[in-house]
Coordinates of N, CA, C and O in Angstrom, one line a residue:
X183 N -125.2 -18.3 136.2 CA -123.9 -18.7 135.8 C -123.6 -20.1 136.1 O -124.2 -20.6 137.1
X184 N -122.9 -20.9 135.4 CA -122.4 -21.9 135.4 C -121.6 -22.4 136.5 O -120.7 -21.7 136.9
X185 N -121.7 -23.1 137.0 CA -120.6 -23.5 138.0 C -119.4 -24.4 137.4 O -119.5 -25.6 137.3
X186 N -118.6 -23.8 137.0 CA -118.2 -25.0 135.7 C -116.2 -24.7 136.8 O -115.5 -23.8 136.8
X187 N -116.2 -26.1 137.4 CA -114.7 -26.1 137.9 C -114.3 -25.0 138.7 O -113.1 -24.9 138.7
X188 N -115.2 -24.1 139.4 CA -115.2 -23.7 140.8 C -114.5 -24.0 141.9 O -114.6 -25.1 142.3
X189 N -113.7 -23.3 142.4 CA -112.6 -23.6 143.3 C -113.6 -23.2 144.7 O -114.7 -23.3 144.2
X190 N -113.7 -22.9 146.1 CA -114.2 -22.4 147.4 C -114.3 -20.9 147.0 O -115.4 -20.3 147.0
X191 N -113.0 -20.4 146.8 CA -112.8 -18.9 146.7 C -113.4 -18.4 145.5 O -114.0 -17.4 145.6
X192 N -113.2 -19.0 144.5 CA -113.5 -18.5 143.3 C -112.5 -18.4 142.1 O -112.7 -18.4 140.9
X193 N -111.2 -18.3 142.8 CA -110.2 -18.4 142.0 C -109.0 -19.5 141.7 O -108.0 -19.6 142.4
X194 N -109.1 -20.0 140.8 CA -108.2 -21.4 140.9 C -108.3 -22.3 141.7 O -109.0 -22.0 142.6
X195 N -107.8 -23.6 141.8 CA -107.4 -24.1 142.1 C -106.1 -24.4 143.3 O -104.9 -24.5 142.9
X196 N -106.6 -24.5 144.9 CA -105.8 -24.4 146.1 C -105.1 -25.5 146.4 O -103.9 -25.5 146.8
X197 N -105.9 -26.7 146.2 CA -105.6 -27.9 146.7 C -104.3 -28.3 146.8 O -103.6 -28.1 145.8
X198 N -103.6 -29.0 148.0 CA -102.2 -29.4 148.2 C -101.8 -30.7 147.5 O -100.7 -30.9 147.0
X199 N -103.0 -31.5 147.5 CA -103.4 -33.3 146.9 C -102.9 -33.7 148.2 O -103.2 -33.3 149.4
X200 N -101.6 -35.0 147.2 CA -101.1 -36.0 148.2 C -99.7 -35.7 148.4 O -99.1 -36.1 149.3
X201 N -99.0 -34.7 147.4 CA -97.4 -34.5 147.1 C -96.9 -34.1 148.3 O -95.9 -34.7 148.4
X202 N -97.2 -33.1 149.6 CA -97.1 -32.3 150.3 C -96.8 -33.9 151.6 O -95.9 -33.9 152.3
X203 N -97.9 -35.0 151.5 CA -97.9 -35.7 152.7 C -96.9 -37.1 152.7 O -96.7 -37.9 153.6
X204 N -96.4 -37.1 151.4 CA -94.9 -38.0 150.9 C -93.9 -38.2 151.8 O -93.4 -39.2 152.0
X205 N -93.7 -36.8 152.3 CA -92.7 -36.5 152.9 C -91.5 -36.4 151.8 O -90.4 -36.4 152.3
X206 N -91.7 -36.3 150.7 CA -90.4 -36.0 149.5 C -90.2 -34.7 149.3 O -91.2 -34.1 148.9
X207 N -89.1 -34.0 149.6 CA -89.0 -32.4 149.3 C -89.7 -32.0 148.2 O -90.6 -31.1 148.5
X208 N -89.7 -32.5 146.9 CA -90.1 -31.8 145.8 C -91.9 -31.6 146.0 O -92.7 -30.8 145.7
X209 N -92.0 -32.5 146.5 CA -93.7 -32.7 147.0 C -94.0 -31.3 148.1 O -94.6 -30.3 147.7
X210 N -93.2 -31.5 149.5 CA -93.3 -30.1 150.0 C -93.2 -28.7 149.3 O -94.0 -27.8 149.5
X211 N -92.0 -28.5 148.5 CA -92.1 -27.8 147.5 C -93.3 -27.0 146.5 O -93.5 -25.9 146.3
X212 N -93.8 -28.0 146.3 CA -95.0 -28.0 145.0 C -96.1 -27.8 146.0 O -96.9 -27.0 145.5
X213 N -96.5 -28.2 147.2 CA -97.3 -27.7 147.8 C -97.2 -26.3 148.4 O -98.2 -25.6 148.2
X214 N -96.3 -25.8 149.0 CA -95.8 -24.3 149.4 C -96.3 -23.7 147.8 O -97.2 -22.8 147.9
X215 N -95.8 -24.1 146.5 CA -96.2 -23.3 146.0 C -97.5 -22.8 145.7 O -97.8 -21.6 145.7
X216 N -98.3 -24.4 145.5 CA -99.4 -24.2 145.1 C -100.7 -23.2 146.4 O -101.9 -23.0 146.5
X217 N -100.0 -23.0 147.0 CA -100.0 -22.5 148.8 C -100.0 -21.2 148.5 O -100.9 -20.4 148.7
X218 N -98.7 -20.8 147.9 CA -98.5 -19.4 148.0 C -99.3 -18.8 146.6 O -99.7 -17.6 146.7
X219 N -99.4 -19.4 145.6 CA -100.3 -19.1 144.7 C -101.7 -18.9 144.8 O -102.3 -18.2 144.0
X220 N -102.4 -19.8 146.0 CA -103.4 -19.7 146.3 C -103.6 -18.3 147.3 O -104.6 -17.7 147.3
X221 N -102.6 -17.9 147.9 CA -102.4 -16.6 148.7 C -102.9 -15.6 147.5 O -103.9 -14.9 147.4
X222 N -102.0 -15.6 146.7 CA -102.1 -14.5 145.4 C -103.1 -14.1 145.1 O -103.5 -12.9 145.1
X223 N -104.0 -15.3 144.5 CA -105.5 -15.5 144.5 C -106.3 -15.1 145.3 O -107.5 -14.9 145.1
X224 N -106.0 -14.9 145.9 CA -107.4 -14.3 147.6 C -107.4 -13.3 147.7 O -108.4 -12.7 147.9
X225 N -105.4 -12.4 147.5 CA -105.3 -11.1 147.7 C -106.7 -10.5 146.3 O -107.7 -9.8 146.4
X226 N -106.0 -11.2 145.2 CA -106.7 -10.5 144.0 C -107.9 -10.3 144.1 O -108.4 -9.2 143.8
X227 N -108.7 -11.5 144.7 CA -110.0 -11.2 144.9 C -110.8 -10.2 146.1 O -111.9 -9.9 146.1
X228 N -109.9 -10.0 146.9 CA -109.7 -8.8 147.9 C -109.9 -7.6 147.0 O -111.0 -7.1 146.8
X229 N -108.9 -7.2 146.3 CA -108.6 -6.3 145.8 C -109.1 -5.8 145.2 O -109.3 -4.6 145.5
X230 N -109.8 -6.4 144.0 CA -111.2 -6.6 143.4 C -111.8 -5.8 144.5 O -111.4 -4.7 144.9
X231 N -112.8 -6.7 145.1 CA -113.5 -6.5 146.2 C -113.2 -4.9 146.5 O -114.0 -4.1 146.0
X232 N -112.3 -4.5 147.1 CA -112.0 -3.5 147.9 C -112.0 -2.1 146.7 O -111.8 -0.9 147.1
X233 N -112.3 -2.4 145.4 CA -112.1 -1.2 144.5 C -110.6 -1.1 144.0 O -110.5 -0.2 143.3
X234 N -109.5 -2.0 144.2 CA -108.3 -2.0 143.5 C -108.1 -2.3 142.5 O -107.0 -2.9 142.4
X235 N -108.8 -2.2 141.5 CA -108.7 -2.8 140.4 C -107.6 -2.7 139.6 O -107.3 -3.8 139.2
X236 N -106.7 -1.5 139.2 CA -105.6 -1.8 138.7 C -104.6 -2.7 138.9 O -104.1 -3.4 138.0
X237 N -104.2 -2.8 140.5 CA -103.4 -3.4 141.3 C -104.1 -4.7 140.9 O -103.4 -5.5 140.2
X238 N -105.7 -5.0 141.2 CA -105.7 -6.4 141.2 C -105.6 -7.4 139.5 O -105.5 -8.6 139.2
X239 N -105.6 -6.2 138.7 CA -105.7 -6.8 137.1 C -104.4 -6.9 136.8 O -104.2 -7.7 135.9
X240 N -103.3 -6.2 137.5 CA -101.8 -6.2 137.1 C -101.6 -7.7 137.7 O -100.7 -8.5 137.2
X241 N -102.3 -8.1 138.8 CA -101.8 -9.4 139.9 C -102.2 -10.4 139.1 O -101.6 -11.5 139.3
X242 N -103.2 -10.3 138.2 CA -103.7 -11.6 137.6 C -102.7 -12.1 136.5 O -102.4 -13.3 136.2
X243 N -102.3 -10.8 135.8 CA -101.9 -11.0 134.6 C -100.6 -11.7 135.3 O -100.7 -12.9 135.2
X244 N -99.4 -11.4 136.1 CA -98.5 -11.6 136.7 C -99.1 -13.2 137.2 O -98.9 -14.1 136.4
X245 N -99.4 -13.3 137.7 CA -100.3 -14.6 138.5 C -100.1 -16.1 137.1 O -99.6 -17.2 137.1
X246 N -100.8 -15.2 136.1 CA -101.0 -16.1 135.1 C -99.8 -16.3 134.2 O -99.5 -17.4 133.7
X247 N -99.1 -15.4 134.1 CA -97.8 -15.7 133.2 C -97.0 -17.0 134.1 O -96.3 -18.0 133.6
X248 N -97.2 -16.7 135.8 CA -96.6 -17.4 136.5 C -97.1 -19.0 136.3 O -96.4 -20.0 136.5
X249 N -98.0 -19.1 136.0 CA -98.7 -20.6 136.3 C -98.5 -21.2 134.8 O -98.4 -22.4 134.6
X250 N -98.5 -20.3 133.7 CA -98.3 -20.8 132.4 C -96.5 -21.2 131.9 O -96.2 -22.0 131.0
X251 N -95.7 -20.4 132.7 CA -94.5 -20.8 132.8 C -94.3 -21.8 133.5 O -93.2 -22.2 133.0
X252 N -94.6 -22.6 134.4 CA -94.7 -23.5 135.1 C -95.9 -24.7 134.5 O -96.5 -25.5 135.3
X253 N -96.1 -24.7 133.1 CA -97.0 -25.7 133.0 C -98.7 -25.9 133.4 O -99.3 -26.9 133.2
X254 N -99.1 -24.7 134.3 CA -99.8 -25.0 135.1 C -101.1 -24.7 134.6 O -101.9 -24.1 135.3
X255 N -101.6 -25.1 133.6 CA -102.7 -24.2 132.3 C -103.9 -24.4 132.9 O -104.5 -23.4 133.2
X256 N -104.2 -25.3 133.2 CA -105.9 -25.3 133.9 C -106.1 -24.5 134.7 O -107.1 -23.8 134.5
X257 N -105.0 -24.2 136.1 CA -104.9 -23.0 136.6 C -105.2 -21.6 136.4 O -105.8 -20.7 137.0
X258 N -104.4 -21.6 135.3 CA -104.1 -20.2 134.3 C -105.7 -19.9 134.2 O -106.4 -19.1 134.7
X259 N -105.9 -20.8 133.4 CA -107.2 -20.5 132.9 C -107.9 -20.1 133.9 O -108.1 -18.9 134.1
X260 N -108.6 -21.2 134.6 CA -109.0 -21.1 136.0 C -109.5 -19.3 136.8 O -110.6 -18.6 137.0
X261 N -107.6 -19.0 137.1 CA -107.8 -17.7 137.1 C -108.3 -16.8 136.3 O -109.0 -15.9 136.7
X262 N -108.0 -16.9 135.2 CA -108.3 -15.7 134.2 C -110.3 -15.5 134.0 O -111.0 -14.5 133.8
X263 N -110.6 -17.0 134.1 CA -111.9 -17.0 134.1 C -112.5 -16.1 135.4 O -113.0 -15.0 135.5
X264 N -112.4 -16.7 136.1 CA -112.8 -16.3 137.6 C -112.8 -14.8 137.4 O -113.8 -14.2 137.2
X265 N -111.5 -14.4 137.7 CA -110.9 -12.2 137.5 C -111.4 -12.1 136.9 O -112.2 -11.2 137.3
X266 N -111.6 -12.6 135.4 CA -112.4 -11.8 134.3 C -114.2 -11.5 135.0 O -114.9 -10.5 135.1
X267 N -114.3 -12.7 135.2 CA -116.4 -12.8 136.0 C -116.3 -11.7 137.3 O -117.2 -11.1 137.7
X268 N -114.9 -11.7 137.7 CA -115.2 -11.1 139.0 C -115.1 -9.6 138.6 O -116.0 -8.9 139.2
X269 N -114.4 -9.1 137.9 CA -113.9 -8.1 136.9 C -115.3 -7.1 136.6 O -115.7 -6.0 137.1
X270 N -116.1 -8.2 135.5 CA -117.4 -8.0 135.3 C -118.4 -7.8 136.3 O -118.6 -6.6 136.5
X271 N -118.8 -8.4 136.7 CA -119.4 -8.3 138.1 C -119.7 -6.5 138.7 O -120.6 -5.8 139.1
X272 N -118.1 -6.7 138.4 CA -118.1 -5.3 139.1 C -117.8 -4.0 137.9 O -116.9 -3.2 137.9
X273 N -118.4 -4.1 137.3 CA -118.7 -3.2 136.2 C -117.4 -2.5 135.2 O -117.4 -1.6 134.3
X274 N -116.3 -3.4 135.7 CA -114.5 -3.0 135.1 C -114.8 -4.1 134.0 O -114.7 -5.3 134.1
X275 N -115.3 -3.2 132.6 CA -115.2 -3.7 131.4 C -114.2 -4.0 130.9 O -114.1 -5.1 130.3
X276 N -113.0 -3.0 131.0 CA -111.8 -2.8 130.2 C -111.0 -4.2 130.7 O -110.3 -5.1 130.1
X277 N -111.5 -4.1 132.5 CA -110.2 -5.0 132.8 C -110.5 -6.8 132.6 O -109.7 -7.7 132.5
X278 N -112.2 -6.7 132.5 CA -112.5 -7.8 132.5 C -112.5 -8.9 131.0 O -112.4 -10.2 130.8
X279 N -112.7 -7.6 130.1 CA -111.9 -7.9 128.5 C -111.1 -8.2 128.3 O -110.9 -9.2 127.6
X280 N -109.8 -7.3 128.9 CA -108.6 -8.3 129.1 C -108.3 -9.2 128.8 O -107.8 -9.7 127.8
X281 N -108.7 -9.8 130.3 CA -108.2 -10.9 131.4 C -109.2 -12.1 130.3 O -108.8 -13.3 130.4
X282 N -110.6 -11.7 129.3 CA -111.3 -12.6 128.3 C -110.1 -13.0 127.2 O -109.4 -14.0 127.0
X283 N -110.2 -12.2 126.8 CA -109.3 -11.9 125.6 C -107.8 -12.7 125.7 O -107.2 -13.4 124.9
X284 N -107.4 -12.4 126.9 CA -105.9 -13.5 127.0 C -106.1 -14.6 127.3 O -105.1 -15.3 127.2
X285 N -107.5 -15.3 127.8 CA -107.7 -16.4 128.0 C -108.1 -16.9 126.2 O -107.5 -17.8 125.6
X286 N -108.8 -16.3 125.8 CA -108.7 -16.9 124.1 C -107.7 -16.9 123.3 O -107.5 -17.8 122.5
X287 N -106.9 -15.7 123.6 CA -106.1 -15.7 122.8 C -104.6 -17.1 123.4 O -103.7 -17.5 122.7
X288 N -104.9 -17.3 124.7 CA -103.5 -18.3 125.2 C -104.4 -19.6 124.5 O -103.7 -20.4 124.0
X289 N -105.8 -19.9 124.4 CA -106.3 -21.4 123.8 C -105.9 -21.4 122.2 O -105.6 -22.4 121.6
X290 N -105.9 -20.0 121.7 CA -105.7 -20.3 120.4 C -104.0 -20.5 120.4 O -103.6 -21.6 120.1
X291 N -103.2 -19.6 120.6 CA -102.2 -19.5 120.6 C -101.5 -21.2 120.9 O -100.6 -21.7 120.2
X292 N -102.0 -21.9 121.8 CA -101.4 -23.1 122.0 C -102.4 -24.4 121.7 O -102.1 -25.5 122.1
X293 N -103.2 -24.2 121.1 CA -103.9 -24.6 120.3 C -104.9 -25.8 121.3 O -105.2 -27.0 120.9
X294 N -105.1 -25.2 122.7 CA -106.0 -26.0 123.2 C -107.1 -26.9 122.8 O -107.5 -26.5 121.7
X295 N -107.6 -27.9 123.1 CA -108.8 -28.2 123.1 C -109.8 -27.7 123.9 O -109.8 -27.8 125.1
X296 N -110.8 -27.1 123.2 CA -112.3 -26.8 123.9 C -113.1 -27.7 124.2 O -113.1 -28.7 123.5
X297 N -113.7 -27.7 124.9 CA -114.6 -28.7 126.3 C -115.9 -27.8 125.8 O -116.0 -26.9 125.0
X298 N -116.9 -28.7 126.9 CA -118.1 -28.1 126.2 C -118.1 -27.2 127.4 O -118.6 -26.0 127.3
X299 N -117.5 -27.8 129.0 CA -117.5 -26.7 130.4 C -116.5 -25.4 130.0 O -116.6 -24.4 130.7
X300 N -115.6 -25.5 128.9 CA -114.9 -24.0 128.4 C -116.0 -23.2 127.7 O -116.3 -22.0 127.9
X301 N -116.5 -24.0 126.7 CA -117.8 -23.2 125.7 C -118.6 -22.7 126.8 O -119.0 -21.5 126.7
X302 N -118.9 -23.1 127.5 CA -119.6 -22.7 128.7 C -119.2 -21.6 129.2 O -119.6 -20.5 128.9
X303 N -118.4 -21.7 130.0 CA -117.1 -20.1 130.5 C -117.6 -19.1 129.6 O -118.3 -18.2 129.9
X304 N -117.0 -19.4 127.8 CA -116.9 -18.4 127.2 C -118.0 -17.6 126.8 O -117.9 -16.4 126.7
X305 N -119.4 -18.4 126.6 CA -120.8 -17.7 126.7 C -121.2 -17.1 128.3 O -121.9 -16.1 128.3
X306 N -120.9 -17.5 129.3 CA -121.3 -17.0 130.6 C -120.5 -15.2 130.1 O -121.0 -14.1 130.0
X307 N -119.1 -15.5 129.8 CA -118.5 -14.1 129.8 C -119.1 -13.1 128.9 O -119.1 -11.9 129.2
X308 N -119.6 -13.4 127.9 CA -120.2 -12.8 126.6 C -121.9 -12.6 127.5 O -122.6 -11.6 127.1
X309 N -122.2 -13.1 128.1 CA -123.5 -12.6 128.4 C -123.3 -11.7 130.1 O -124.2 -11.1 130.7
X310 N -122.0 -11.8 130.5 CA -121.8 -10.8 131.3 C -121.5 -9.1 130.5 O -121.9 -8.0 131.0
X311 N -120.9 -9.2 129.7 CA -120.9 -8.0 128.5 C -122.5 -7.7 128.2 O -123.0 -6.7 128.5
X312 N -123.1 -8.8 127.6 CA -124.4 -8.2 127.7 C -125.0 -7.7 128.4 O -125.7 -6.8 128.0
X313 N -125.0 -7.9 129.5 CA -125.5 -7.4 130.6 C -125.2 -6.1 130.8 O -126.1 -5.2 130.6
X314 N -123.8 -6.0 131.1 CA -122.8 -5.1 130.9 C -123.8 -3.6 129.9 O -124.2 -2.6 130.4
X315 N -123.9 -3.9 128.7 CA -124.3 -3.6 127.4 C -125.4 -3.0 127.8 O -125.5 -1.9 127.2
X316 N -126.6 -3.5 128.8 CA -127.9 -3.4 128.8 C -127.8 -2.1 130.0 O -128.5 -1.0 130.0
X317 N -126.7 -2.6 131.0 CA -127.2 -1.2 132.2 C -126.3 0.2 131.4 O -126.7 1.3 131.7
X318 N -125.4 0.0 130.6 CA -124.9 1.2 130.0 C -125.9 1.6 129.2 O -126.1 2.8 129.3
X319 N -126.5 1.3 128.6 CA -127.7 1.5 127.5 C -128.7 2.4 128.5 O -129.1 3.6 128.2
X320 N -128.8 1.6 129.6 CA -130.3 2.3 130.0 C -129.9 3.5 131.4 O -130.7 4.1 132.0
X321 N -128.7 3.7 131.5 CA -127.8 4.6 132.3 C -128.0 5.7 131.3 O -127.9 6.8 131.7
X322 N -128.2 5.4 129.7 CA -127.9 7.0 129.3 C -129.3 7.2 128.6 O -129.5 8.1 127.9
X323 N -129.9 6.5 128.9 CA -131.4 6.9 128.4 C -131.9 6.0 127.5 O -133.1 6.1 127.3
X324 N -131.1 5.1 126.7 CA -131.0 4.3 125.4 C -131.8 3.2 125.3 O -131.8 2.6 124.3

């Protein structure tokens, strides 16, 4: 897999920057947030982890509406890539389609530009399906 814009955790983007050490409220502000969004992120990947998958696929989608209302798209994405691989990973097709699928559908819909590290993302996801594809195949004899 690609390492393409990798956070520590895996999910998004944590970083406080410089806004937080200004000492300007809106700076504190934006850091608490970016704080408490990074919290969200960790639960999800817990949750994941731990077999919660509903709970953690409902958290993403919520997560991401939050960060796209707030301008916060790289993020968005960020997440949705991450959940979706983490999703996969763990053999939650349905949920990890999703979480693919709204990530394409939010680039078309706002008419992003594609990078060659997005084209990247989106074949790592498509050869997690393959993959995907290959152990269902050979789970039923195929």
């Amino acid at each position: 897999m690609a390492n393409v814009g990798t956070s520590s955790s895996g999910f998004g983007d944590r970083r406080g920057g410089d806004d937080g050490a200004s000492g300007h409220p809106q700076g504190r502000r934006k850091v608490a947030s970016v704080s408490r969004s990074g919290r969200v992120a960790l639960k999800i990947q817990q949750k994941i982890d731990e077999g919660r998958f509903y709970e953690a696929h409902q958290m993403c989608r919520a997560l991401f509406r939050r960060y796209t209302a707030q301008g916060r798209e790289e993020e968005a994405m960020d997440l949705l890539y991450h959940a979706a691989v983490h999703f996969l990973r763990h053999e939650q097709w349905e949920s990890g389609n999703d979480l693919g699928l709204l990530m394409l559908d939010h680039l078309k819909e706002n008419k992003m530009p594609v990078s060659q590290s997005l084209l990247e993302r989106i074949s790592n996801l498509f050869e997690l399906f393959h993959t995907g594809d290959k152990q269902l195949l050979e789970s039923k004899g195929g």
